[in-house]
XYZ file of C-alpha atoms in Angstrom:
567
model
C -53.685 36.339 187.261
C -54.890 33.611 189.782
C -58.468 35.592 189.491
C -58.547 35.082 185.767
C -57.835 31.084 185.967
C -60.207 30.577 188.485
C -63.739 32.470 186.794
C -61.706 30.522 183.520
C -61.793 27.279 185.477
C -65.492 27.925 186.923
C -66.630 28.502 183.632
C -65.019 25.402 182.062
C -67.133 22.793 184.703
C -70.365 25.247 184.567
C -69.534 24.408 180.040
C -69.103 20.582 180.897
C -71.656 20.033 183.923
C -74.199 21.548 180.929
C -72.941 19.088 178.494
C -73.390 16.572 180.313
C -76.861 16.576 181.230
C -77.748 17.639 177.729
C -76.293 14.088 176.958
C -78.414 12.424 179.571
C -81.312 13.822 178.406
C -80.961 13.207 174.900
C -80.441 9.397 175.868
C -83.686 9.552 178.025
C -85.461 11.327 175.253
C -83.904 8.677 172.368
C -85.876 5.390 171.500
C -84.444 2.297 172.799
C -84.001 0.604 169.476
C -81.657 3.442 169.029
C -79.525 3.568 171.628
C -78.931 -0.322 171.172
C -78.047 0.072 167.913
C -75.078 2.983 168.123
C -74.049 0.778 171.286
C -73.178 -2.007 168.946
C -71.076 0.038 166.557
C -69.483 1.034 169.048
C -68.612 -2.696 170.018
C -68.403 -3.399 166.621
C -65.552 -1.015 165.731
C -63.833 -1.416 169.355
C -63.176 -5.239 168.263
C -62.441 -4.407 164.330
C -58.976 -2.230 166.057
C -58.181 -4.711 167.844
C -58.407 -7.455 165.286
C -56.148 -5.352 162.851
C -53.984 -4.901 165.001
C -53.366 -8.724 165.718
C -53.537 -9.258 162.462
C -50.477 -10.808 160.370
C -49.199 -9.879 157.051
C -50.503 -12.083 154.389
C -48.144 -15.067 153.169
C -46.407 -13.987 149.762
C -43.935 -15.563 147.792
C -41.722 -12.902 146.995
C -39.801 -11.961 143.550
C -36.524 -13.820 144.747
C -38.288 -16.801 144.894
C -40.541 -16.671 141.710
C -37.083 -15.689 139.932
C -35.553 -18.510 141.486
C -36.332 -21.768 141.060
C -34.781 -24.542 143.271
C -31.913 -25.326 140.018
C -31.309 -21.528 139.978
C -27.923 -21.798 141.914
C -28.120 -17.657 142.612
C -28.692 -16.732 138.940
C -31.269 -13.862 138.964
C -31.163 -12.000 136.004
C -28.141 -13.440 134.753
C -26.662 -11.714 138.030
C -24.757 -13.890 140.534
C -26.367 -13.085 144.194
C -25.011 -13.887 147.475
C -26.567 -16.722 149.303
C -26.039 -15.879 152.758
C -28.930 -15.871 155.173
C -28.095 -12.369 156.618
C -28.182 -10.855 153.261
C -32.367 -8.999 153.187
C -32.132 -9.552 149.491
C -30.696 -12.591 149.396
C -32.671 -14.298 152.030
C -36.108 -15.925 150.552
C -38.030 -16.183 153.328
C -40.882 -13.822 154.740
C -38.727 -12.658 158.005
C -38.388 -9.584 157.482
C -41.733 -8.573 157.341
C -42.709 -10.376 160.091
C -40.262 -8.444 162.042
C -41.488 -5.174 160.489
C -44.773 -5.861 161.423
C -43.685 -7.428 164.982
C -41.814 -4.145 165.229
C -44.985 -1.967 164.295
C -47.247 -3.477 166.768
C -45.202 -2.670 169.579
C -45.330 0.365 168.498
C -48.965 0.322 167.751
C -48.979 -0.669 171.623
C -47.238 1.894 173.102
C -48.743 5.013 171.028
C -51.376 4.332 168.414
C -51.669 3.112 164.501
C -52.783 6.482 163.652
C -51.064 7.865 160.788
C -49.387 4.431 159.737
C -52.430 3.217 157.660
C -50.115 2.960 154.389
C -47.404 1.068 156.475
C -49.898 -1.331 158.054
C -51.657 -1.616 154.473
C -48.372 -2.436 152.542
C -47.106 -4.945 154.874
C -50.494 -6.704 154.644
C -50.833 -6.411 151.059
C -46.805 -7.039 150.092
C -47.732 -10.426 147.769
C -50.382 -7.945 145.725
C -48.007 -5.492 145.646
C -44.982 -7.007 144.441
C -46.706 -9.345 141.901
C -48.309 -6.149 140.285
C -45.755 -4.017 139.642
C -44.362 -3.187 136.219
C -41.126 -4.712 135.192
C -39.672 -0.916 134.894
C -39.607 -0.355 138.832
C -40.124 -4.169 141.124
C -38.096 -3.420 144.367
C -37.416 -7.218 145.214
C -38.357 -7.105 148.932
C -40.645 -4.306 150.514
C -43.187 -1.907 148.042
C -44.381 1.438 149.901
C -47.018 2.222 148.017
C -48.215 6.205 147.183
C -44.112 6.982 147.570
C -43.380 8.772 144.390
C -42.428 7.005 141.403
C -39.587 8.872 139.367
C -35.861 7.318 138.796
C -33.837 10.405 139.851
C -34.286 12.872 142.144
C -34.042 16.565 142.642
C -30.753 17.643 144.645
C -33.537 19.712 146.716
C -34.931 16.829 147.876
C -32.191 15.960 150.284
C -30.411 19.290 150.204
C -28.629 19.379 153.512
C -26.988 15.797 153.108
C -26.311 16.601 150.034
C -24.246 20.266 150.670
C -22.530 18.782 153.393
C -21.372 15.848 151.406
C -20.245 17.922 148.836
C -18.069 20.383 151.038
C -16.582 17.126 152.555
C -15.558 15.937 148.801
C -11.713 16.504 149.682
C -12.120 14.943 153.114
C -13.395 11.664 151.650
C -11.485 11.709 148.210
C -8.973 11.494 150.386
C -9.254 8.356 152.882
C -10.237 6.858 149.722
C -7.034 7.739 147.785
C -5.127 6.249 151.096
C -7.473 2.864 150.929
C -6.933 2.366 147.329
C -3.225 2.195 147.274
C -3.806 -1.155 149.378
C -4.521 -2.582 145.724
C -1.023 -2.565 144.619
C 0.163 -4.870 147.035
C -2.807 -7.724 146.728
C -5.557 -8.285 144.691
C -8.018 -8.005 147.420
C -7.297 -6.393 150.006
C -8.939 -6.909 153.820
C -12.428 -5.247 154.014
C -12.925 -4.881 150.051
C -15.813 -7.522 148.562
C -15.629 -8.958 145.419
C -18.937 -8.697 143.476
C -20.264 -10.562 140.808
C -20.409 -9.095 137.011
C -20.623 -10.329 133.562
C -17.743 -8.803 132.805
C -15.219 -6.755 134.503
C -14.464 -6.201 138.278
C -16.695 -4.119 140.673
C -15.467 -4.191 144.487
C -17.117 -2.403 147.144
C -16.017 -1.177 150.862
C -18.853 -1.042 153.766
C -18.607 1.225 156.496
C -22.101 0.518 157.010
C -24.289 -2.749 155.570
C -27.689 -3.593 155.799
C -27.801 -1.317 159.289
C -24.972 -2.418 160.547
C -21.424 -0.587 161.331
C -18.477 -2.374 160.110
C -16.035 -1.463 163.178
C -12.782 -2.843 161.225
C -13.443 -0.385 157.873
C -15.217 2.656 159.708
C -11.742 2.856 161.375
C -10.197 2.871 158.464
C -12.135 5.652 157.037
C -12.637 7.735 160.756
C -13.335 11.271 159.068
C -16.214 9.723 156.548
C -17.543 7.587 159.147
C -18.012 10.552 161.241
C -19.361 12.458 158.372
C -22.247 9.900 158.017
C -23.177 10.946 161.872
C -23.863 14.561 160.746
C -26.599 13.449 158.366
C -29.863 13.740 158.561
C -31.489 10.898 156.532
C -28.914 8.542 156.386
C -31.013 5.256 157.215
C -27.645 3.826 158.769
C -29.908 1.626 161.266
C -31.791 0.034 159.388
C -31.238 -3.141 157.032
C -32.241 -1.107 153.940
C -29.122 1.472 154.938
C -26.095 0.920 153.384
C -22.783 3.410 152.869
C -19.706 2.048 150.904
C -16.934 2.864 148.564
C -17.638 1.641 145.038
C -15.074 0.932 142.649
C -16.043 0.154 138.927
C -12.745 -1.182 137.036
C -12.409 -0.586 133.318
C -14.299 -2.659 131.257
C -17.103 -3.192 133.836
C -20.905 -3.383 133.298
C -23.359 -4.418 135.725
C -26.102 -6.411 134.878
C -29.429 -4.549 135.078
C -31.519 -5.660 138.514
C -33.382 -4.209 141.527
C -32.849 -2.671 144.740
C -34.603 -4.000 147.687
C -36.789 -1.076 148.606
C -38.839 1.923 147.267
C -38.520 3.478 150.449
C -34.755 4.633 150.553
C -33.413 6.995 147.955
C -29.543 6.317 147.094
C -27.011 8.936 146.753
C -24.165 8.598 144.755
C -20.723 11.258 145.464
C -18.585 10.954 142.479
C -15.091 10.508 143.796
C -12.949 9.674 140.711
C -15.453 9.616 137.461
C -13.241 9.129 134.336
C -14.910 9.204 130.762
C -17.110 6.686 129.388
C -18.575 5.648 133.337
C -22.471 5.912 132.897
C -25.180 5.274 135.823
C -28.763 4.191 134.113
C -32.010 4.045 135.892
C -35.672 2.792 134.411
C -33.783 3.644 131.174
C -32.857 6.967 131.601
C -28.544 7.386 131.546
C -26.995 10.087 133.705
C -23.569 10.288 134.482
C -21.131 11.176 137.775
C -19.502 13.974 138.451
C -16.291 14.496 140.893
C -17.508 16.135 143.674
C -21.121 16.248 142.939
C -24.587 14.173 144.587
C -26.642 12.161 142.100
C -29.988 10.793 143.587
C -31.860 7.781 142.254
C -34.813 5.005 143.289
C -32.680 1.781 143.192
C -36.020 -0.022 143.206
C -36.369 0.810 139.412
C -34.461 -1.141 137.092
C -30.687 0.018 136.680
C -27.188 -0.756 135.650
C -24.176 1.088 135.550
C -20.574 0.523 133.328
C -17.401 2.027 133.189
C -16.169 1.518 129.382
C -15.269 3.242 126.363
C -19.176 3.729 125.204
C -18.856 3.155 121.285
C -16.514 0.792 121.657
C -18.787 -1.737 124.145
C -21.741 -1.015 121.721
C -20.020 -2.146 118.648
C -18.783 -5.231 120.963
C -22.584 -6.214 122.274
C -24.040 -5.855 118.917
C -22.197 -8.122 117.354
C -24.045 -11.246 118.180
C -27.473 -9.100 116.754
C -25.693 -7.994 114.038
C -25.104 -11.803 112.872
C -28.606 -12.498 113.417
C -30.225 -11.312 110.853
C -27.584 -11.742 108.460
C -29.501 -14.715 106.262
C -32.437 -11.584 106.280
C -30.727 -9.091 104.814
C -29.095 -11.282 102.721
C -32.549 -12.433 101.391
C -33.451 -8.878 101.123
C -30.386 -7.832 98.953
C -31.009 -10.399 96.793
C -33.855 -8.783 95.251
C -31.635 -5.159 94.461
C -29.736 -5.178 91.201
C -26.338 -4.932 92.422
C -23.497 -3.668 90.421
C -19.785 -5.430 90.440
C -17.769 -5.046 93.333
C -15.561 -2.228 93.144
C -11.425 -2.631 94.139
C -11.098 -2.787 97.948
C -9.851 0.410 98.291
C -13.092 1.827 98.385
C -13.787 0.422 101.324
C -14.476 1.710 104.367
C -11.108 1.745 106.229
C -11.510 -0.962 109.509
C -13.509 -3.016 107.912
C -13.170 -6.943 108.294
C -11.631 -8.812 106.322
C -15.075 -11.906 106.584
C -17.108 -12.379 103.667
C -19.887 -9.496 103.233
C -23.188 -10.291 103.298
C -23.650 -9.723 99.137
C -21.689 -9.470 96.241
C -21.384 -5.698 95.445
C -22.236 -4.293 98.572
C -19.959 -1.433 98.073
C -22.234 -0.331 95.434
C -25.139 0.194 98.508
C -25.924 3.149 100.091
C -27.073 4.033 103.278
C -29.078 7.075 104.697
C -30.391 7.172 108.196
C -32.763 8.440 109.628
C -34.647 9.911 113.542
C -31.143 7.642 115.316
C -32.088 10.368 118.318
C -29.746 12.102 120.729
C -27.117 9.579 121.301
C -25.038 12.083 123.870
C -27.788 11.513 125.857
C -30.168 8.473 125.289
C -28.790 5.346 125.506
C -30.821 3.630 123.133
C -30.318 5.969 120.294
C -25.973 5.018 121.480
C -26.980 1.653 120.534
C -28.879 2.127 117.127
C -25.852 4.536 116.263
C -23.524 1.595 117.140
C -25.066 -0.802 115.092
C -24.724 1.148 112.425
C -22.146 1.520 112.385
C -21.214 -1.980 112.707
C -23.777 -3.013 109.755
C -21.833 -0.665 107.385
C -18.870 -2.416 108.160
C -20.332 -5.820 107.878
C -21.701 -5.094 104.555
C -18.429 -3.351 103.396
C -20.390 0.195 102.630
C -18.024 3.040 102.848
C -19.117 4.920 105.800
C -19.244 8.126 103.315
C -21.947 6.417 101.198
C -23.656 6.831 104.529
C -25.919 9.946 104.905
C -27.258 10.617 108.748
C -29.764 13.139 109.674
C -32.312 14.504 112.543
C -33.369 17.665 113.599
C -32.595 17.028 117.179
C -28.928 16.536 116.771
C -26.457 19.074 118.755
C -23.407 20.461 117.713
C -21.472 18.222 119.465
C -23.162 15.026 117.932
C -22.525 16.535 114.184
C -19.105 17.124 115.226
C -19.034 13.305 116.457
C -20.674 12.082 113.426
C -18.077 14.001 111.214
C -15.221 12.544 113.133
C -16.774 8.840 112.572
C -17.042 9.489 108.536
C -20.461 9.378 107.855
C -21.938 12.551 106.461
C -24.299 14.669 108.180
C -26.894 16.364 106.242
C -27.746 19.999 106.611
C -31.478 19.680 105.652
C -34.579 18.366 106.954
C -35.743 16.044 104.010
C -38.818 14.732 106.086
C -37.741 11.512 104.479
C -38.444 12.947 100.620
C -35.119 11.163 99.026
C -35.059 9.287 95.734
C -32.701 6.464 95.484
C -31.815 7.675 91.618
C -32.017 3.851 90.327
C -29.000 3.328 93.408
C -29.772 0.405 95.452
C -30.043 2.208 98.903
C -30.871 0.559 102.852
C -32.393 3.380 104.789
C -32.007 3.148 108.452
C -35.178 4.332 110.015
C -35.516 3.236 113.570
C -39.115 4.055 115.622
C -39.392 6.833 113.104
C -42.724 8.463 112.793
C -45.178 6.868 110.015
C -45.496 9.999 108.045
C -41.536 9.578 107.248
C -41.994 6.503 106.067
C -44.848 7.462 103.748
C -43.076 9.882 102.346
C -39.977 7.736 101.554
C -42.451 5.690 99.372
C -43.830 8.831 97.554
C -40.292 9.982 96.612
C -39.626 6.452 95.337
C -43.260 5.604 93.984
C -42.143 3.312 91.107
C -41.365 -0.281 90.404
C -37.886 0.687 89.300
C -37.006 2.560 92.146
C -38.816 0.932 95.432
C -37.207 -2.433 93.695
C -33.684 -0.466 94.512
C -34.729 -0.166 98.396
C -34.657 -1.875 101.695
C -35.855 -0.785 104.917
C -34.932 -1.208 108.436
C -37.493 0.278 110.622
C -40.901 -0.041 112.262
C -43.090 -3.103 111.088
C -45.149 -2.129 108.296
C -47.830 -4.788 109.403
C -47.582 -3.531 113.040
C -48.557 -0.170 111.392
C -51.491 -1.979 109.643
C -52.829 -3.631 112.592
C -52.804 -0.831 114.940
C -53.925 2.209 112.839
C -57.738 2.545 111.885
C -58.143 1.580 108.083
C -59.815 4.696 107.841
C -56.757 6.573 109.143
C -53.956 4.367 107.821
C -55.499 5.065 103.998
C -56.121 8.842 104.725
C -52.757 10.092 106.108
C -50.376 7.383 105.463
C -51.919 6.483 101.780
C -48.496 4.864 100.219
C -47.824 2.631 103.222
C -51.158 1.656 103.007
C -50.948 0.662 99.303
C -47.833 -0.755 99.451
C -48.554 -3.313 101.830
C -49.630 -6.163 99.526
C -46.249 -5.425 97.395
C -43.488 -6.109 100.119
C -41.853 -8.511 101.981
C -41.095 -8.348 105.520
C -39.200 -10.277 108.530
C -39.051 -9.524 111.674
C -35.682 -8.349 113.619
C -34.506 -11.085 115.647
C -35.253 -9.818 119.125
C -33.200 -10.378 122.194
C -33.774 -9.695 125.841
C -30.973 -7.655 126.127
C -32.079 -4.952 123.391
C -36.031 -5.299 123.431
C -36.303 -1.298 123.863
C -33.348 -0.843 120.917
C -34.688 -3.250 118.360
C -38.573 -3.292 119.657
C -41.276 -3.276 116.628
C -38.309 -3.487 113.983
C -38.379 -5.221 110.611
C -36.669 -5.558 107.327
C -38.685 -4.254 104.181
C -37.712 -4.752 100.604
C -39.919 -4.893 97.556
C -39.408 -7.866 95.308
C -40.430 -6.732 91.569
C -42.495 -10.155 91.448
C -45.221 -8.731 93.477
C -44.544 -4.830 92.704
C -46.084 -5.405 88.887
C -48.808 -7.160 90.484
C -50.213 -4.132 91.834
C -53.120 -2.959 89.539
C -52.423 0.177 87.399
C -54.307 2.678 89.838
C -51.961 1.776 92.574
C -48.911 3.300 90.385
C -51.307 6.373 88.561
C -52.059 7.969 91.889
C -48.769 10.119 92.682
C -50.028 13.225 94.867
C -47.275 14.695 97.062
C -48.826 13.704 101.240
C -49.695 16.918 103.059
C -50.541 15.969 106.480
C -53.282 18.722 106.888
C -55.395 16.789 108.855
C -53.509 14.832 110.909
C -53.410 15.053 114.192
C -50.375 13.236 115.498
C -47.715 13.593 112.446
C -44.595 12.385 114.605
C -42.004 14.140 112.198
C -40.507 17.161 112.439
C -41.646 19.680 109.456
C -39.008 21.354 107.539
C -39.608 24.735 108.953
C -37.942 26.535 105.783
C -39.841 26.658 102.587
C -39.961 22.877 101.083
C -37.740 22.388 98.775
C -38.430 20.519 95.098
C -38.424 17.134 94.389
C -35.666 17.745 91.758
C -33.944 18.976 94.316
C -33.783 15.983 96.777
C -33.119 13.727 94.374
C -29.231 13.810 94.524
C -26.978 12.201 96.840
């Protein structure tokens, strides 16, 4: 064996003595101009690592402080924040990243910057950063970039934290159980924190905060705060690491904000998840489940609410609702409206206020595309507000008629249950009004349904019977090609100059619910101004050739006009 290392070991400084006086004579044989010049990159790059790694991060003002003016008094987003100086997301001042960095360059010192480039980068570059993002996902202290960008998160992704979590459910469920009953003898009791909501009461119990152990509540909770210990990626010391019990009362919602950091993932262990409690994250809803791990980027934009869900919606759309009331009302005006009938014919709830026409009753309704409301919050809220229109405008909810293709059982059976009735067929929008004054409800529903609405109602008579609430006509004219608009869409395209249209008031609340939404109606003023040729032209749309249709086809053989034309 010692034979072996030692012809091994002779060979190795025969290999280097050999490179080395290759190297001298390839200097000797090298011009001088050369050498000089790869001597001064060498100097060059010596003194570029060490100027980056004196350098300091770049001064920023950070999204606290452009959110927050010096008259903001802690309002960020309509959300009440904290002022205390320890708080990192509270704080406005640059500290932490000096730290970081601080922090880095020690280590920098001790090993090397080699494979921190992205760290050292982000720091540097935190004002571009932050400044740049979009409003979906702006963590409001420290952007990683080239982390991945998705709201939730695979269980796999942190699947050892996760199984053990989730085998301890009983263990924690039940120092919880024993920390909750503290309620019924005070409001607040010792370790809980109050914090701030528009509406309800959300309290929250550290064991660890911002990297810290809270001694007092970790021995209140010994078995959890053990539990923590046994994980792998808990970030408990660091200021971005955070574990807590979070309580969401009844009638809470939290206002939608930003975590600090895209660099943490949370992890939320339903404990006690009663219906109607509903996490949402860059707009996508998800809800808990006892015993069960949900993962999510706090840095994206998210809320959460624990509420009866139809019954909030009605409740926050009833500001909007009012809104456009003066618009509809100018809209109605133009439909020949019958008598009102007796008030039993009314829907039963409906208020007792003044409705925004005289023979309302006598409107119909039929909505369309609403979406998967089990699921989608936004199509929750259109649903909700219609419901809440037919009530305003006294239309019995079964002279409502609802449809989409992507509805499940469980929505129809909803639907059925709320009054309205539920059709079995894809129309693809082909209904006649039958000389009825009718509102459709058409929310970002594709422009192909619209067109065909108009063909099935392509008289003065009839289009003068209709109003419709959905996308913005003009926005449709502005950002189709003329070319395309007259092509595929032909009857939107002609019936532009013979409509009127306003806008849906907009509020910041419900840009995504309301976005690109107008009233239409067709005063008969400006409908017998169309020229003759407008009117003779009445071929049935076929969509051959177009590319992007945005509707679902009927899959079954089409049915006839004649046969639509009934309500």
């Amino acid at each position: 064996m010692s034979l072996e290392w030692l012809v091994a070991w002779g060979w190795s400084l025969d290999g280097l003595r050999d490179c080395i006086a290759t190297g001298i004579q390839s200097v000797r044989d090298c011009d001088t101009t050369a050498v000089v010049t790869v001597a001064c990159l060498l100097v060059l790059f010596v003194w570029y690592c060490y100027h980056v790694g004196r350098e300091q991060p770049r001064p920023y003002v950070s999204v606290n402080a452009l959110m927050q003016g010096p008259d903001a008094n802690g309002l960020q987003n309509g959300f009440v924040y904290c002022q205390s100086p320890e708080c990192v997301r509270c704080s406005h001042n640059g500290g932490l990243n000096q730290k970081l960095y601080h922090n880095l360059q020690e280590y920098a010192k001790r090993y090397s910057w080699s494979g921190m480039g992205r760290i050292h980068k982000g720091i540097r570059e935190q004002g571009r950063y932050l400044n740049s993002r979009p409003s979906i996902q702006k963590p409001e202290v420290f952007f990683l970039p080239d982390l991945p960008t998705t709201p939730y998160f695979s269980r796999d992704a942190q699947k050892h934290d996760v199984e053990l979590l989730e085998r301890n459910f009983q263990t924690i469920l039940c120092e919880f159980e024993t920390l909750y009953k503290a309620f019924s003898n005070c409001s607040l009791p010792q370790g809980w924190k109050m914090n701030s909501t528009p509406s309800g009461e959300w309290v929250t119990f550290y064991l660890v905060n911002q990297g810290v152990c809270v001694p007092r509540n970790c021995r209140k909770c010994p078995r959890t705060y053990r539990l923590l210990g046994s994980l792998r990626t808990c970030i408990g010391n660091n200021v971005f690491g955070n574990a807590c019990i979070s309580v969401l009362s009844p009638g809470t919602v939290i206002t939608e904000h930003y975590g600090p950091t895209n660099i943490r993932i949370r992890c939320h262990l339903g404990l006690k998840t009663p219906g109607g409690c509903e996490l949402v994250v860059g707009g996508e809803p998800q809800c808990w489940a006892e015993g069960r791990c949900l993962l999510f980027d706090d840095s994206f934009l998210h809320t959460a609410f624990h509420e009866e869900t139809i019954k909030r919606c009605l409740r926050k759309h009833l500001e909007q609702l009012k809104a456009p009331v003066g618009t509809l009302s100018e809209a109605f005006a133009s439909l020949h409206l019958d008598p009102s009938p007796d008030e039993s014919d009314v829907a039963p709830g409906s208020i007792s206020e003044e409705t925004l026409v005289q023979g309302a009753c006598h409107l119909k309704c039929v909505c369309y595309g609403i979406g998967n409301f089990a699921t989608c919050v936004i199509a929750r809220n259109q649903l909700a507000f219609l419901l809440l229109f037919l009530e305003k405008c006294q239309i019995p909810r079964s002279h409502c008629w609802i449809y989409d293709p992507l509805f499940s059982q469980i929505e129809i059976t909803v639907l059925n249950t709320l009054g309205v009735v539920v059709l079995s067929e894809n129309e693809e929008g082909k209904r006649s009004v039958c000389g009825e004054p009718t509102v459709f409800y058409m929310l970002h529903c594709g422009t192909a349904l619209y067109n065909n609405l108009l063909w099935s109602n392509w008289s003065v008579e009839a289009l003068s019977k209709l109003v419709i609430i959905g996308n913005s006509f003009r926005g449709l004219e502005e950002r189709l090609l003329t070319r395309i608009l007259q092509k595929n869409y032909l009857y939107v395209a002609k019936i532009l100059e013979g409509l009127e249209e306003l806008a849906f008031p907009q509020t910041s609340q419900y840009v995504d619910v309301f976005n690109d939404t107008s009233i239409h109606w067709f005063p008969v003023q400006k409908l017998t101004q169309l020229s003759m040729d407008t009117w003779a032209f009445r071929e049935e749309p076929d969509y051959e050739d177009c590319e992007d249709l945005e509707i679902i086809r009927n899959k079954t053989e089409e049915p006839s006009a004649t046969d639509l034309n009934t309500l």
